[in-house]
Amino acid sequence: MSNKKTTQKDWRPATLAIHGRGRKPKAHHAVSTPIVQTSNYYFDNCAEVWNFMKLKGEGKVVREHEYGRYGNPTQQECERKLAAIEGADRAILFSTGMSAVILTIMAYMKPEGHIIFTSDCYRQTRDFATNMLDKFGVEVSIVDPTAQAIEDAIRTNTNIIFTESPTNPYLRTLDLTSIVKVAKKHGVMTMIDSTLATPYNLKPLEMGVDIVIHSATKYLGGHNDLLAGVALGRHELLNDLNRMQRMIGATPGPLSCFLLERGLKTFALRMEHHNRAGQAVAEMLEAHPKIEKVWYPGLKSHPDHAIATAQMKGFASVITFLVKGNDAETRRFIDSLELFLITPSLGGSESLVTQMATMSFFDYPEDYRHAIGMVDNLVRIALGLEDIEDLIADLKQALDRI
Ligand SMILES: *Cc1c(COP(=O)(O)O)cnc(C)c1O
């Protein structure tokens, strides 16, 4: 297939997730991208090596692959599609979401610099911020997820604002326009972990954020069967990150990339379902007598409902709530669910459930756990792709057991 001229500017997410921006010739004329299971790629003769190295030194690429740590063909195809969906110049795919988060921070942090993180962020990101960055002489502040709190925390040496939206588990939704305004005023770079939003529901780059990161393990892969992460942004800006990845090699394997590319083909369809299921189940829970409180950005009762509605297309399928009951009753509710598997993670075909206090924060002292809101009756569900009526019926029968 040739590089035909297309109407690609008008293409919507469902099309971009399948074709990327424009068509590319496909290897062996195969419709799906083959898994190239190799660690290295050979040259025909010494002159070809010499020519390749010389041109590479001049910044020209005459062939795409030389060694597996620098990438593989299926990875490249996924990156092309992910960049198209996000509206980015470039995507760099990693072996996990956390390697994308940590390596992106490491590629842009500065000695004696200062990084602002918004609170209520992913557990491992929080741990990296509080227990690792000091080893590199980097100062850290963790602040409320508001533009005002971020501006108040800015110091002369601040060079990165790292945000996450919506947050986990309370689904706080950050006012990105205001945060970007503050960052630009102070000349600080912005990064967002947008895993829970996905590029279907939120476009941080269009709002001026510099780098967007996703755990592709979640909605992008979508089937609870792979680990991957991705960072997206302007081509030039990502050069440092690309160098970092080539050195460290947190490169996804060809099979994970194949599964991710396959998952992307139904990305838009799945997100439509997740958005509908999330809203319907959140509304059912909020009206239920055995529920004390529900957090879901699509509910009017959520503190960030107005911001979420203004900047997002939908709110996906993670819902956090307090059941009316003690630890034992909360466990009885969870154990009575037939469709929900007890495990962390989100964004796949199977619905998942966790009691936050035990699953993600069991090793924190009880006082601290409660101080950060991880009380015993706090439950998080991540809806899968099952029938919405079946999910609602299952939740109702389990709530009746409290
Ligand atoms: C899961 C997750 C991560 C980590 O991703 P992995 O692929 O598990 O490494 C980071 N951020 C958020 C918001 C996540 O949900």
GROMACS .gro file of N, CA, C and O in nm, residues 44 100 174 194 238 241 247 254 266 280 284 303 319 330 337 343 362 370 372 374:
model
   80
   44ASP      N    1   2.407  -0.644   0.565
   44ASP     CA    2   2.452  -0.732   0.458
   44ASP      C    3   2.603  -0.731   0.439
   44ASP      O    4   2.662  -0.830   0.398
  100ALA      N    5   0.765   0.440   3.230
  100ALA     CA    6   0.737   0.564   3.156
  100ALA      C    7   0.738   0.683   3.253
  100ALA      O    8   0.798   0.787   3.227
  174LEU      N    9  -0.813   1.765   3.773
  174LEU     CA   10  -0.736   1.889   3.782
  174LEU      C   11  -0.776   1.988   3.673
  174LEU      O   12  -0.802   1.948   3.560
  194SER      N   13  -0.210   1.059   3.268
  194SER     CA   14  -0.349   1.070   3.226
  194SER      C   15  -0.413   0.932   3.206
  194SER      O   16  -0.509   0.915   3.132
  238LEU      N   17   1.106   1.529   2.327
  238LEU     CA   18   1.120   1.390   2.371
  238LEU      C   19   1.256   1.329   2.336
  238LEU      O   20   1.282   1.212   2.368
  241LEU      N   21   1.429   1.198   2.642
  241LEU     CA   22   1.364   1.078   2.694
  241LEU      C   23   1.399   0.957   2.607
  241LEU      O   24   1.424   0.847   2.657
  247MET      N   25   1.939   0.394   2.659
  247MET     CA   26   2.042   0.354   2.756
  247MET      C   27   1.988   0.248   2.851
  247MET      O   28   2.049   0.145   2.873
  254PRO      N   29   0.815  -0.755   2.186
  254PRO     CA   30   0.730  -0.761   2.067
  254PRO      C   31   0.590  -0.817   2.093
  254PRO      O   32   0.492  -0.768   2.037
  266THR      N   33  -0.997  -0.176   1.926
  266THR     CA   34  -1.131  -0.159   1.984
  266THR      C   35  -1.132  -0.049   2.091
  266THR      O   36  -1.227  -0.038   2.169
  280ALA      N   37  -2.368   0.495   3.463
  280ALA     CA   38  -2.487   0.422   3.508
  280ALA      C   39  -2.465   0.359   3.646
  280ALA      O   40  -2.551   0.369   3.735
  284MET      N   41  -2.643   0.449   4.011
  284MET     CA   42  -2.713   0.346   4.088
  284MET      C   43  -2.658   0.342   4.232
  284MET      O   44  -2.733   0.341   4.329
  303PRO      N   45  -1.666   1.683   4.387
  303PRO     CA   46  -1.614   1.820   4.403
  303PRO      C   47  -1.561   1.880   4.271
  303PRO      O   48  -1.559   2.002   4.257
  319ILE      N   49  -1.477   0.376   3.989
  319ILE     CA   50  -1.570   0.438   4.084
  319ILE      C   51  -1.524   0.402   4.225
  319ILE      O   52  -1.491   0.286   4.253
  330THR      N   53  -1.775  -0.479   5.489
  330THR     CA   54  -1.716  -0.441   5.360
  330THR      C   55  -1.661  -0.564   5.290
  330THR      O   56  -1.680  -0.585   5.170
  337LEU      N   57  -1.950  -1.056   4.562
  337LEU     CA   58  -1.958  -1.019   4.420
  337LEU      C   59  -1.920  -1.138   4.334
  337LEU      O   60  -1.823  -1.208   4.362
  343THR      N   61  -0.864  -0.769   4.267
  343THR     CA   62  -0.728  -0.739   4.223
  343THR      C   63  -0.722  -0.591   4.189
  343THR      O   64  -0.823  -0.531   4.152
  362PHE      N   65  -0.185  -0.163   5.277
  362PHE     CA   66  -0.178  -0.250   5.393
  362PHE      C   67  -0.054  -0.227   5.478
  362PHE      O   68  -0.054  -0.247   5.598
  370HIS      N   69  -0.552   0.602   5.771
  370HIS     CA   70  -0.680   0.671   5.789
  370HIS      C   71  -0.666   0.819   5.760
  370HIS      O   72  -0.755   0.880   5.702
  372ILE      N   73  -0.485   0.960   5.538
  372ILE     CA   74  -0.490   0.987   5.394
  372ILE      C   75  -0.619   0.932   5.331
  372ILE      O   76  -0.631   0.921   5.210
  374MET      N   77  -0.772   0.631   5.366
  374MET     CA   78  -0.785   0.489   5.331
  374MET      C   79  -0.854   0.413   5.444
  374MET      O   80  -0.793   0.334   5.516
   0.00000   0.00000   0.00000
